[in-house]
Amino acid sequence: ISLSSAGTYTYTLTCTNSSGSASDSVTVNAQTQTVPTTTTTTTPTTTFEEWTQFAHDPMRTSYTNQVVPPPWKWKWSWNGPDANGNPVPGKFRLPRNSQPITGGGRVYIAAGSRGVYALNNSNGSVIWNVNPGGARIDSTPAYDPQSDSLFVLSSNGTIYKLNASNGSIIASYSSGQIIPKGETNFQDPNQTLPLPPLLYGDRVYFVAGTKMFALNKNNLSVIWSYDSGGSPFVTPVAYSPSYNRLIAVTRDLFVHAVDANSGSLVWRTKPTIRNYGDPGESNQSLAQAEYGWPVIAERTGLVLIKYRLDWNALFNPFSIWPPDNSIIRSALEQNPQYQALFALKLSDGSKAFTTNIGHGGWGDGGYLPMGNIPAVKSFPDGSEVAYLVIRGHQAINTVWDSLYGELVLDNSNPNFQPGYVRWIQYGNYGWYNPPLSNIMVPATDEQPYVIVAGNYLFGGHWILGQALEIKDRSSNLGTYTNPIKSGPLPHIVESTNLVPYNSSHYSNSMIAATAGGTEWRAVPYGFYIYNDSVGKIYDQYWSGYATWVVSNNTIYFLSTDGALVALEQGNPTQLTEIRKLTVDENLIKNISSLASRLLAQVFSSPQKEIQPEDLSKNFDEYVNKEVFLRGKITKVVTNHRGTFIKLHQTPYSPTIIIKPDVYSKFSEPPFKIFKPGMNVKVKGILTYYRGDLAIYITDPS
């Protein structure tokens, strides 16, 4: 709504169809007032290093030396909020594991069926958007600063070299291979696995199908190709400069080490005792490598490999993991089926030691996806550690035993063996006494993904982003009772109802991710993306998890719903006055209410029973409307978030969700009432839950 001057305005809305028409109106007051907006100043850091490819570098360490000291302020956002904190028109979801990279004053991001975007790093505006080949770009591209070019892998198996300034194609190479499908959801059934290309020296490396390729980066001519022998590659490749070896994992769980000069196999091993397959809820013999990636610890000569285990691995070999390294080590070695992270020697692929890392992720309803992947940091004294979410906490229940930690990779600290973990303070574990709300590392079935910038540790969760500064990691620190010392940095949440929305997107006091009043995830202070009326926007545009990137003197946060936020150094409360016409803050709500009343008058019709087939054809017609569904229960799963019921074995069948806060309305807990094989009738609003369709039940009737 655009107004030219102050005054009282009346808006009349009329809806007409074959049944007739209806009109209604709303009156609003518009006035001029002073509106705050942030200033634009940038203070360069002493170290300049860009994040030009997935996980920062060829080793996939997810570590950068670049630090942007606080305070931070909002710089710009893309595919996120408009000026009022509502989703921008045309907002869309991004592929899983998509990560922003930078180069040439631009930010690049893979966008699935929409191809790849290049944004202006100064203001977030779109410079160009192309989709070479017309298929999908589900893999993070790689930027080459020497030639100002961008390497993009398409789902059609072709890699493209683009002019990074305008997106035009410079060269291409068709691998003749098919990129495997990944885990998809209802909204994005054609998504393929993320297999980002790797740049090192004058070569670009990538995997597609059963092959690994080395190409000349100048003209994309083939230097060599390696064939796995039958099983497709499901992780991107990582590179060790000192060993001159490329590492990637195939679907059959084998790790391949390939000589970067010749393309010949150096070693091949399967470190887990499990075999390939979907481990589901409780299959202890199966695992997957999809959506993980190898991480090279160059100084210690290791590659870290993560596998996805079954849901019940959350509770084994401990229901609550003890904060004791020796007990954890003993249990994992006696129960190797629960080992999820492996440290392999780059020299021969043998296991270097057992890592004291329990399985975790951001799953639900009996499903646990790939958990967080380590970030590796090397120190000036020659030591090297990995940062990630660890388990071992005196928790309130079986899924609240996760904390941030260091994984020891060498013998530099006499107090901790290689493979042991060191605990790091966070929130109510070390910062606040007495505890402050529920500021804590998310639950073990909500583990964030980590990156590290200098001494700053960032965690990307599905509703928020956490950030902390490691202040003291003296060798005597790191036990559970005497952890590594840290302090809070500005956090970020999807939305909050604790402070009024304003253009700074900032609160200097505690806020919480509230999702329209449906959640409560507190953070010490920081930024919010949307106004809280967006509710569970992450469910509608679900991409799996959020991620941070630090590059080009900017901190980027890519939310689960696909909003890219750029923060820079500056005072978030330092404002410049501008004159702008503003409208009564209830205008949007009034117009929405008006439209709802009219639509109800004109389009009211008898309630219709729907079938999954109806949703496969026109799901947009039913979303956010009351629907009626009947069927036989095929599966019931319960956890601390509620009871999850499936009625049909089809991709289009909504999940029926009953939250714990309505259990009291039932004669007994719903998971005791509803069993597989029962026939039920369900009525409720059709909405989203983590990208898939869902119906929330609020009453037994």
XYZ file of C-alpha atoms in Angstrom:
701
model
C 0.000 0.000 0.000
C 1.564 3.276 -1.113
C 0.309 6.616 0.219
C 1.376 10.083 -0.858
C 0.369 12.127 2.178
C -0.925 11.911 5.733
C -4.639 11.558 6.409
C -7.513 9.129 6.885
C -7.985 6.471 4.202
C -10.821 4.025 3.648
C -10.139 0.813 1.716
C -12.987 -1.158 0.203
C -12.460 -4.738 -0.942
C -14.959 -6.581 -3.135
C -14.871 -10.307 -3.916
C -16.972 -11.636 -6.794
C -17.588 -15.071 -8.286
C -20.460 -16.994 -9.887
C -22.222 -17.194 -6.517
C -22.387 -13.416 -6.161
C -20.299 -10.719 -4.553
C -19.596 -9.165 -1.167
C -17.929 -5.928 -0.105
C -16.475 -4.626 3.130
C -14.228 -1.755 4.108
C -11.617 -0.734 6.652
C -10.462 2.757 7.667
C -6.868 3.485 8.642
C -4.956 6.561 9.702
C -1.642 7.438 8.029
C 0.769 9.985 9.429
C 4.345 11.095 8.945
C 6.795 10.282 11.689
C 10.484 9.814 12.253
C 11.562 6.278 11.441
C 14.925 4.913 12.601
C 17.206 3.154 10.169
C 20.742 1.898 10.651
C 23.729 3.770 9.297
C 26.210 2.171 6.909
C 29.782 2.069 8.157
C 32.333 -0.701 7.825
C 35.480 -1.224 9.862
C 37.883 -3.586 8.072
C 39.437 -6.426 10.029
C 43.176 -6.989 10.125
C 42.833 -10.394 8.451
C 41.103 -10.633 5.082
C 40.106 -14.063 3.899
C 37.083 -15.014 1.838
C 34.823 -18.043 2.065
C 34.998 -18.968 -1.633
C 33.786 -22.582 -1.606
C 31.724 -24.985 0.447
C 32.981 -25.314 4.060
C 35.462 -22.497 3.329
C 38.434 -24.319 1.789
C 39.529 -27.490 -0.063
C 39.963 -29.307 3.259
C 36.310 -28.505 4.145
C 37.387 -27.263 7.585
C 34.528 -24.741 8.066
C 37.142 -22.514 9.709
C 38.294 -19.001 8.803
C 40.868 -16.719 10.400
C 38.701 -13.715 9.605
C 36.980 -12.149 12.587
C 34.345 -9.426 12.598
C 34.483 -7.996 16.138
C 31.195 -6.984 17.762
C 29.096 -4.954 17.931
C 27.318 -6.075 14.777
C 24.496 -4.415 12.953
C 21.999 -5.428 10.300
C 23.419 -4.808 6.816
C 20.821 -6.350 4.466
C 18.698 -9.422 3.878
C 17.646 -11.387 0.815
C 14.717 -13.817 0.381
C 13.655 -12.911 3.898
C 11.656 -10.045 5.437
C 10.182 -6.973 3.823
C 10.221 -3.578 5.539
C 7.449 -4.702 7.905
C 9.036 -8.014 8.831
C 6.728 -10.089 6.648
C 8.064 -12.533 4.016
C 9.018 -10.798 0.785
C 6.762 -11.541 -2.205
C 8.025 -14.502 -4.202
C 9.967 -15.969 -1.293
C 11.199 -19.536 -1.923
C 12.999 -22.372 -0.183
C 16.632 -23.297 -0.781
C 18.233 -26.728 -1.184
C 19.577 -28.559 1.823
C 23.274 -27.831 2.599
C 23.216 -24.748 0.348
C 25.783 -22.293 1.695
C 26.557 -18.696 0.664
C 30.049 -18.056 -0.697
C 31.701 -14.770 -1.653
C 34.119 -13.314 -4.185
C 34.548 -10.237 -6.344
C 32.282 -8.140 -4.124
C 29.426 -10.585 -4.663
C 27.614 -13.313 -2.722
C 26.633 -16.504 -4.560
C 24.022 -19.026 -3.536
C 22.605 -22.203 -5.089
C 18.819 -22.075 -5.375
C 17.648 -25.443 -6.727
C 15.272 -25.153 -9.676
C 15.926 -21.392 -9.744
C 19.594 -21.925 -10.560
C 22.211 -19.750 -8.891
C 22.053 -16.145 -7.666
C 24.750 -13.497 -7.463
C 24.030 -10.729 -4.956
C 25.696 -7.377 -4.423
C 27.592 -7.668 -1.151
C 27.006 -3.982 -0.421
C 23.210 -4.103 -0.336
C 21.995 -7.646 -1.125
C 20.461 -6.720 -4.472
C 20.387 -9.359 -7.211
C 23.118 -8.781 -9.809
C 22.199 -11.813 -11.886
C 20.308 -15.093 -11.674
C 20.937 -17.907 -14.167
C 20.199 -21.603 -14.443
C 22.699 -23.064 -16.906
C 21.366 -26.258 -18.432
C 17.866 -25.603 -17.118
C 18.001 -28.402 -14.519
C 18.734 -27.777 -10.812
C 21.607 -26.218 -8.898
C 21.501 -27.984 -5.519
C 25.250 -27.780 -4.809
C 27.129 -24.768 -3.449
C 29.290 -23.276 -6.232
C 33.004 -22.464 -5.978
C 34.533 -19.066 -6.776
C 37.957 -18.597 -8.389
C 39.454 -15.167 -7.545
C 42.207 -15.511 -10.165
C 39.774 -15.553 -13.081
C 36.686 -14.028 -11.414
C 34.740 -17.125 -12.413
C 32.203 -19.362 -10.718
C 32.070 -23.162 -10.993
C 28.569 -24.581 -10.780
C 27.499 -28.251 -10.789
C 24.055 -28.905 -12.257
C 21.831 -31.851 -11.404
C 22.177 -32.890 -15.066
C 25.773 -33.912 -14.319
C 27.321 -30.952 -16.157
C 29.745 -28.551 -14.517
C 29.712 -24.965 -15.766
C 32.314 -22.229 -15.565
C 30.489 -18.903 -15.374
C 31.663 -15.334 -15.660
C 31.096 -14.287 -12.048
C 30.333 -10.695 -12.993
C 27.362 -11.475 -15.262
C 26.591 -15.216 -15.077
C 27.423 -15.971 -18.712
C 28.805 -19.423 -19.562
C 32.542 -19.512 -20.291
C 32.926 -23.300 -20.540
C 31.141 -26.510 -19.599
C 31.824 -30.212 -19.236
C 29.215 -32.979 -19.240
C 30.215 -35.850 -16.977
C 27.668 -38.248 -18.453
C 26.717 -39.092 -14.876
C 23.509 -38.614 -12.915
C 23.508 -36.750 -9.608
C 21.691 -39.037 -7.116
C 18.440 -37.925 -5.536
C 18.643 -36.942 -1.912
C 16.118 -36.933 0.878
C 13.299 -34.816 -0.448
C 10.104 -33.459 0.992
C 6.678 -32.654 -0.330
C 7.621 -29.193 -1.554
C 10.808 -30.178 -3.366
C 10.551 -33.790 -4.613
C 13.230 -33.368 -7.306
C 16.071 -32.168 -5.074
C 19.401 -33.912 -5.680
C 22.298 -34.517 -3.315
C 24.551 -31.522 -2.632
C 27.954 -32.341 -4.168
C 29.777 -28.986 -4.331
C 32.854 -28.763 -6.584
C 36.294 -28.093 -5.104
C 38.946 -25.659 -6.324
C 42.654 -26.025 -5.667
C 45.487 -24.621 -7.751
C 44.680 -24.834 -11.450
C 42.174 -27.662 -11.037
C 38.534 -28.138 -10.213
C 37.494 -31.476 -8.689
C 33.994 -32.893 -8.369
C 32.044 -36.138 -8.108
C 29.007 -37.208 -10.115
C 27.488 -40.668 -10.195
C 30.213 -43.279 -9.734
C 33.012 -40.995 -10.916
C 35.433 -38.454 -9.502
C 36.832 -35.893 -11.946
C 39.844 -33.599 -12.152
C 39.465 -30.807 -14.723
C 41.659 -27.969 -15.880
C 39.919 -24.935 -14.404
C 40.791 -22.748 -17.389
C 38.966 -24.713 -20.098
C 37.352 -27.625 -18.182
C 39.335 -30.220 -20.124
C 39.556 -33.600 -18.373
C 42.847 -34.397 -16.645
C 41.642 -37.711 -15.221
C 38.570 -39.509 -13.911
C 38.271 -42.217 -11.270
C 35.445 -44.760 -11.116
C 34.319 -46.112 -7.744
C 33.401 -49.463 -9.242
C 29.634 -49.357 -8.968
C 28.434 -47.355 -5.974
C 27.713 -43.638 -6.569
C 29.466 -40.923 -4.609
C 27.124 -39.320 -2.070
C 29.454 -36.792 -0.411
C 31.452 -33.975 -1.965
C 35.183 -34.362 -2.302
C 37.721 -32.951 0.190
C 41.431 -32.419 -0.508
C 44.589 -32.787 1.568
C 47.444 -30.644 0.161
C 50.178 -32.341 2.196
C 49.090 -35.862 1.206
C 47.879 -34.735 -2.249
C 44.801 -36.914 -1.828
C 41.123 -36.471 -2.533
C 38.590 -38.036 -0.176
C 34.928 -38.836 -0.837
C 32.392 -41.419 0.352
C 30.210 -43.659 -1.792
C 26.698 -44.827 -1.010
C 27.979 -48.237 0.160
C 29.731 -46.354 3.033
C 33.259 -46.853 1.637
C 35.728 -43.991 1.943
C 37.895 -43.509 -1.165
C 41.317 -41.824 -1.142
C 42.449 -40.902 -4.661
C 45.832 -39.558 -5.758
C 45.279 -36.017 -7.021
C 48.024 -36.250 -9.658
C 47.099 -39.517 -11.337
C 43.518 -40.236 -10.287
C 44.516 -43.687 -9.031
C 43.071 -45.240 -5.887
C 45.398 -45.033 -2.876
C 43.153 -46.744 -0.343
C 39.513 -47.649 0.214
C 37.911 -48.560 3.530
C 34.581 -48.863 5.351
C 35.249 -47.846 8.973
C 31.758 -48.581 10.301
C 30.518 -52.106 11.010
C 27.124 -51.078 9.625
C 26.086 -51.555 6.004
C 24.318 -49.184 3.658
C 20.595 -48.597 4.088
C 18.093 -46.309 5.742
C 18.556 -46.982 9.480
C 15.108 -45.582 10.238
C 13.947 -45.744 13.807
C 15.869 -48.706 15.176
C 17.957 -50.604 12.595
C 21.369 -50.942 14.234
C 22.920 -52.629 11.181
C 22.344 -49.834 8.639
C 23.785 -46.349 8.106
C 24.040 -43.641 5.446
C 26.657 -41.097 4.376
C 24.385 -38.762 2.383
C 24.463 -35.071 3.393
C 27.763 -35.412 5.202
C 31.189 -34.429 3.921
C 34.798 -35.421 4.690
C 36.783 -32.966 6.809
C 40.574 -32.898 6.546
C 42.661 -32.254 9.672
C 45.842 -31.445 7.772
C 48.345 -31.091 10.609
C 47.355 -34.335 12.295
C 47.060 -36.233 9.005
C 43.433 -37.231 9.554
C 40.147 -37.241 7.703
C 36.935 -37.129 9.756
C 33.971 -39.104 8.380
C 30.421 -38.883 9.756
C 27.597 -41.409 9.232
C 23.891 -41.156 9.864
C 22.585 -43.731 12.375
C 19.120 -44.775 13.528
C 16.842 -42.703 15.765
C 17.295 -45.035 18.722
C 21.044 -44.386 18.618
C 20.089 -41.215 20.499
C 19.513 -43.359 23.558
C 22.401 -45.807 23.176
C 24.750 -46.866 24.595
C 23.456 -44.368 27.215
C 19.995 -42.937 27.713
C 21.692 -39.771 29.005
C 25.358 -39.541 28.053
C 27.706 -39.159 31.033
C 30.160 -36.234 31.155
C 33.127 -38.591 31.466
C 35.566 -39.359 28.634
C 36.756 -42.729 29.911
C 33.203 -44.056 30.348
C 32.172 -42.823 26.888
C 35.267 -44.342 25.246
C 34.722 -47.721 26.877
C 31.039 -47.878 25.933
C 31.633 -46.946 22.286
C 34.400 -49.482 21.880
C 32.194 -52.186 23.383
C 29.274 -51.090 21.170
C 30.856 -50.069 17.843
C 27.449 -49.910 16.123
C 26.944 -46.563 17.898
C 30.157 -44.974 16.628
C 29.067 -42.168 14.304
C 32.236 -40.115 13.685
C 35.477 -41.742 12.525
C 39.027 -40.371 12.514
C 40.987 -42.084 9.725
C 44.664 -41.732 8.881
C 45.210 -40.045 5.542
C 48.246 -42.252 4.993
C 46.436 -45.594 4.791
C 42.793 -45.173 5.871
C 43.232 -47.015 9.147
C 41.331 -45.874 12.209
C 43.452 -43.474 14.271
C 41.377 -43.622 17.468
C 37.800 -43.827 18.716
C 36.107 -40.437 18.870
C 33.951 -39.794 21.934
C 31.112 -38.438 19.816
C 27.546 -39.616 20.221
C 24.994 -39.469 17.462
C 22.662 -36.504 17.166
C 20.918 -34.351 14.605
C 17.761 -32.335 14.102
C 15.270 -35.135 13.629
C 11.816 -35.928 14.834
C 9.165 -38.606 14.832
C 11.519 -41.592 14.741
C 13.730 -40.034 12.058
C 17.224 -38.681 12.686
C 19.158 -37.194 9.741
C 22.885 -36.639 9.387
C 24.171 -34.829 12.460
C 26.523 -31.871 12.678
C 29.894 -32.095 10.914
C 33.144 -31.015 12.663
C 34.944 -27.731 12.016
C 38.743 -28.052 12.248
C 41.066 -25.362 13.593
C 44.882 -25.342 13.691
C 46.747 -23.274 16.295
C 50.108 -21.449 16.079
C 51.699 -23.994 18.441
C 51.050 -26.759 15.894
C 48.086 -28.327 17.680
C 44.778 -29.029 15.972
C 41.237 -29.636 17.239
C 37.754 -30.118 15.847
C 34.747 -28.161 17.096
C 31.281 -29.665 17.105
C 28.319 -30.512 19.316
C 29.221 -33.217 21.811
C 27.190 -35.313 24.222
C 27.678 -35.619 27.968
C 25.590 -33.446 30.248
C 23.605 -33.783 33.463
C 20.447 -33.224 31.493
C 16.795 -32.918 32.385
C 15.894 -35.820 30.086
C 17.307 -38.167 27.469
C 17.570 -35.628 24.658
C 19.025 -32.667 26.553
C 22.593 -33.917 26.927
C 24.327 -31.905 24.158
C 26.879 -29.118 24.581
C 29.498 -27.434 22.434
C 32.916 -29.017 22.644
C 36.374 -29.641 21.250
C 37.410 -33.003 19.858
C 41.082 -33.619 20.670
C 43.022 -34.762 17.591
C 46.621 -35.007 18.831
C 48.820 -35.472 21.908
C 49.540 -31.783 22.498
C 47.489 -31.670 25.718
C 48.655 -34.223 28.319
C 45.284 -34.024 30.074
C 43.258 -35.329 27.120
C 43.865 -38.297 24.830
C 43.219 -38.083 21.079
C 39.518 -38.730 20.553
C 38.529 -37.315 23.929
C 36.303 -34.250 24.110
C 36.607 -30.991 26.015
C 33.455 -29.262 27.215
C 32.811 -25.578 26.409
C 30.625 -23.229 28.433
C 27.383 -22.061 26.901
C 24.311 -20.375 28.367
C 23.089 -21.877 31.609
C 26.070 -24.231 31.515
C 28.667 -21.783 32.814
C 27.362 -18.315 31.946
C 24.371 -17.781 34.208
C 23.904 -18.686 37.842
C 21.043 -18.827 38.594
C 19.931 -20.023 35.137
C 18.474 -17.475 32.720
C 15.324 -18.813 31.053
C 16.247 -21.805 28.864
C 19.405 -20.436 27.251
C 21.185 -23.659 26.386
C 22.602 -25.701 23.545
C 19.620 -27.201 21.695
C 18.516 -30.746 22.388
C 20.374 -33.728 20.941
C 17.626 -34.191 18.352
C 18.091 -30.503 17.414
C 21.874 -30.285 17.199
C 23.108 -27.176 15.341
C 25.780 -27.196 12.629
C 28.999 -25.356 13.483
C 31.549 -23.101 11.843
C 34.464 -21.301 13.507
C 35.931 -17.850 12.825
C 39.027 -17.127 14.886
C 37.894 -17.684 18.471
C 34.215 -17.329 17.567
C 32.064 -20.458 17.438
C 28.765 -20.292 15.547
C 25.913 -22.813 15.665
C 23.088 -22.947 13.122
C 19.824 -24.371 14.483
C 16.483 -24.629 12.660
C 14.901 -21.673 14.492
C 17.914 -19.653 15.631
C 21.642 -19.060 15.358
C 23.959 -19.184 18.365
C 27.331 -17.442 18.672
C 29.971 -17.495 21.388
C 33.548 -16.383 21.915
C 36.060 -18.871 23.310
C 38.016 -16.903 25.903
C 40.211 -19.397 27.748
C 41.114 -22.916 26.607
C 44.097 -23.449 28.901
C 45.264 -27.056 28.966
C 43.804 -27.661 32.444
C 40.319 -26.674 31.252
C 37.842 -28.800 29.349
C 36.422 -31.245 31.853
C 32.700 -31.115 32.460
C 33.158 -29.523 35.879
C 35.886 -27.130 34.688
C 35.006 -26.343 31.067
C 36.660 -24.131 28.479
C 35.611 -20.549 29.205
C 33.441 -18.643 26.756
C 31.075 -15.702 26.529
C 28.060 -14.716 24.445
C 28.117 -12.951 21.097
C 24.996 -11.603 19.362
C 22.586 -14.399 18.429
C 19.797 -14.428 15.855
C 16.261 -15.855 15.933
C 13.600 -16.285 13.256
C 11.106 -14.075 15.101
C 10.234 -12.985 18.629
C 7.291 -11.515 20.513
C 9.427 -10.124 23.352
C 10.251 -6.830 21.628
C 8.368 -4.778 19.017
C 9.590 -5.259 15.461
C 11.766 -2.400 14.163
C 14.138 -1.787 11.277
C 17.277 -2.459 13.320
C 16.124 -6.074 13.893
C 18.015 -5.862 17.186
C 17.510 -6.258 20.915
C 20.271 -5.660 23.463
C 18.453 -7.789 26.037
C 17.237 -11.366 26.152
C 14.861 -12.422 23.406
C 13.443 -15.786 22.420
C 12.478 -17.475 19.189
C 8.720 -17.609 19.709
C 7.313 -18.456 16.235
C 4.010 -16.717 16.762
C 3.732 -17.854 20.365
C 4.258 -21.558 19.594
C 7.912 -21.860 20.696
C 10.257 -20.531 23.358
C 13.988 -20.705 22.591
C 15.761 -17.993 24.553
C 19.034 -16.308 23.564
C 21.055 -13.726 25.533
C 20.606 -10.887 23.012
C 20.889 -10.207 19.310
C 18.867 -10.077 16.116
C 15.488 -11.263 14.860
C 14.574 -11.704 11.186
C 10.771 -11.427 10.967
C 7.911 -10.026 12.965
C 6.380 -12.777 15.047
C 3.172 -12.996 13.034
C 5.005 -15.201 10.503
C 4.697 -18.075 12.985
C 6.503 -21.259 11.987
C 7.802 -19.917 8.709
C 10.668 -22.409 8.835
C 8.215 -25.294 8.448
C 6.831 -23.907 5.203
C 10.251 -23.246 3.630
C 12.154 -26.027 5.392
C 15.719 -26.679 4.176
C 17.004 -28.719 7.115
C 19.159 -26.398 9.173
C 20.626 -22.913 9.323
C 24.253 -22.061 8.657
C 26.688 -19.230 9.317
C 29.503 -17.962 7.079
C 32.087 -15.277 7.873
C 33.711 -13.655 4.846
C 34.548 -10.315 3.276
C 34.197 -8.494 6.633
C 30.614 -9.698 6.829
C 28.779 -12.277 8.906
C 26.139 -14.172 6.940
C 23.326 -16.175 8.479
C 21.282 -18.406 6.176
C 18.112 -19.391 8.015
C 16.221 -22.653 7.660
C 13.515 -20.844 5.709
C 16.056 -19.569 3.152
C 16.485 -15.980 4.374
C 20.043 -14.724 3.941
C 20.971 -12.069 6.516
C 24.187 -10.037 6.317
C 25.619 -8.444 9.462
C 28.580 -6.086 9.652
C 30.539 -4.330 12.354
C 28.766 -1.277 13.713
C 26.509 -0.022 16.449
C 23.093 -1.652 15.944
C 21.385 1.148 17.856
C 23.171 4.015 16.102
C 20.368 5.435 13.980
C 19.947 8.101 11.334
C 16.610 9.888 11.065
C 14.773 9.888 7.744
C 11.265 11.033 6.938
C 9.001 8.256 5.779
C 5.236 7.886 5.552
C 4.019 5.281 8.036
C 0.659 3.635 8.442
C -1.193 2.442 11.514
C 0.641 -0.751 12.525
C -2.625 -2.695 12.541
C -3.283 -1.972 8.867
C -1.967 -5.254 7.548
C -3.841 -7.224 10.196
C -7.043 -5.317 9.425
C -6.755 -5.911 5.687
C -6.031 -9.608 6.274
C -9.040 -9.923 8.555
C -11.194 -8.103 6.022
C -10.101 -10.400 3.213
C -10.765 -13.472 5.344
C -14.314 -12.332 6.125
C -15.074 -11.692 2.474
C -13.617 -14.933 1.256
C -15.661 -16.808 3.844
C -18.845 -15.140 2.538
C -18.161 -15.743 -1.142
C -16.413 -19.078 -1.173
C -18.039 -20.903 1.721
C -18.883 -24.465 0.768
C -19.600 -27.773 2.475
C -16.568 -29.420 4.033
C -14.911 -31.804 1.600
C -13.161 -35.011 2.437
C -9.771 -35.121 0.744
C -7.502 -37.964 -0.291
C -3.708 -37.929 -0.649
C -4.243 -37.947 -4.409
C -6.052 -34.605 -4.127
C -2.996 -33.104 -2.452
C -0.673 -34.439 -5.139
C -2.580 -32.432 -7.740
C -3.542 -29.167 -6.047
C -2.031 -28.946 -2.576
C -1.980 -25.119 -2.766
C -5.784 -25.235 -2.829
C -5.913 -26.840 0.619
C -2.979 -25.350 2.572
C -4.057 -23.167 5.528
C -7.630 -24.425 5.210
C -9.642 -26.866 7.278
C -9.666 -30.320 5.714
C -11.281 -33.652 6.511
C -9.246 -36.836 6.136
C -9.890 -40.455 7.017
C -7.738 -43.560 6.864
C -5.998 -46.409 8.629
C -3.098 -45.601 10.933
C 0.154 -47.020 9.566
C 2.629 -45.600 12.089
C 2.675 -43.868 15.477
C 5.806 -42.222 16.878
C 6.079 -40.234 20.094
C 8.784 -38.056 21.606
C 9.060 -34.901 23.707
C 7.543 -32.836 20.888
C 4.348 -34.821 20.611
C 2.618 -37.773 18.976
C 3.077 -38.204 15.212
C 0.554 -40.310 13.276
C 0.712 -41.415 9.622
C -2.464 -42.585 7.866
C -1.278 -43.447 4.359
C 1.974 -44.709 2.885
C 2.155 -41.997 0.224
C 4.402 -38.928 -0.132
C 1.325 -36.691 -0.026
C -0.217 -37.953 3.189
C -0.098 -35.302 5.937
C 1.424 -36.183 9.284
C -1.133 -35.931 12.092
C 0.530 -34.132 15.025
C -0.751 -33.896 18.596
C 1.370 -31.607 20.780
C 1.944 -32.375 24.485
C 0.150 -29.205 25.602
C -3.198 -30.684 24.472
C -2.663 -34.178 25.902
C -4.782 -33.224 28.925
C -7.846 -32.949 26.679
C -7.629 -36.662 25.899
C -8.699 -39.460 28.246
C -5.084 -40.643 28.258
C -1.938 -39.718 26.311
C -2.667 -40.009 22.572
C 0.190 -42.430 21.954
C -1.653 -44.866 24.227
C -4.939 -44.392 22.384
C -3.925 -44.491 18.723
C -2.273 -47.625 17.343
C -1.338 -48.894 13.857
C -4.307 -50.555 12.176
C -6.943 -48.270 13.706
C -9.315 -46.397 11.381
C -9.662 -42.711 12.250
C -11.258 -39.533 10.928
C -9.286 -36.291 11.223
C -10.364 -32.657 10.883
C -7.974 -29.733 11.098
C -6.036 -26.984 9.365
C -3.634 -28.278 6.710
C -0.230 -26.665 7.222
C 3.476 -27.502 7.063
C 5.881 -29.275 9.379
C 9.531 -29.194 8.278
C 8.638 -28.928 4.633
C 5.982 -31.646 4.592
C 2.218 -31.390 4.979
C 0.772 -31.733 8.471
C -2.463 -31.390 10.427
C -2.244 -30.293 14.070
C -4.944 -31.771 16.297
C -6.028 -29.529 19.181
C -9.110 -31.379 20.422
C -10.148 -35.062 20.642
C -13.332 -34.337 18.688
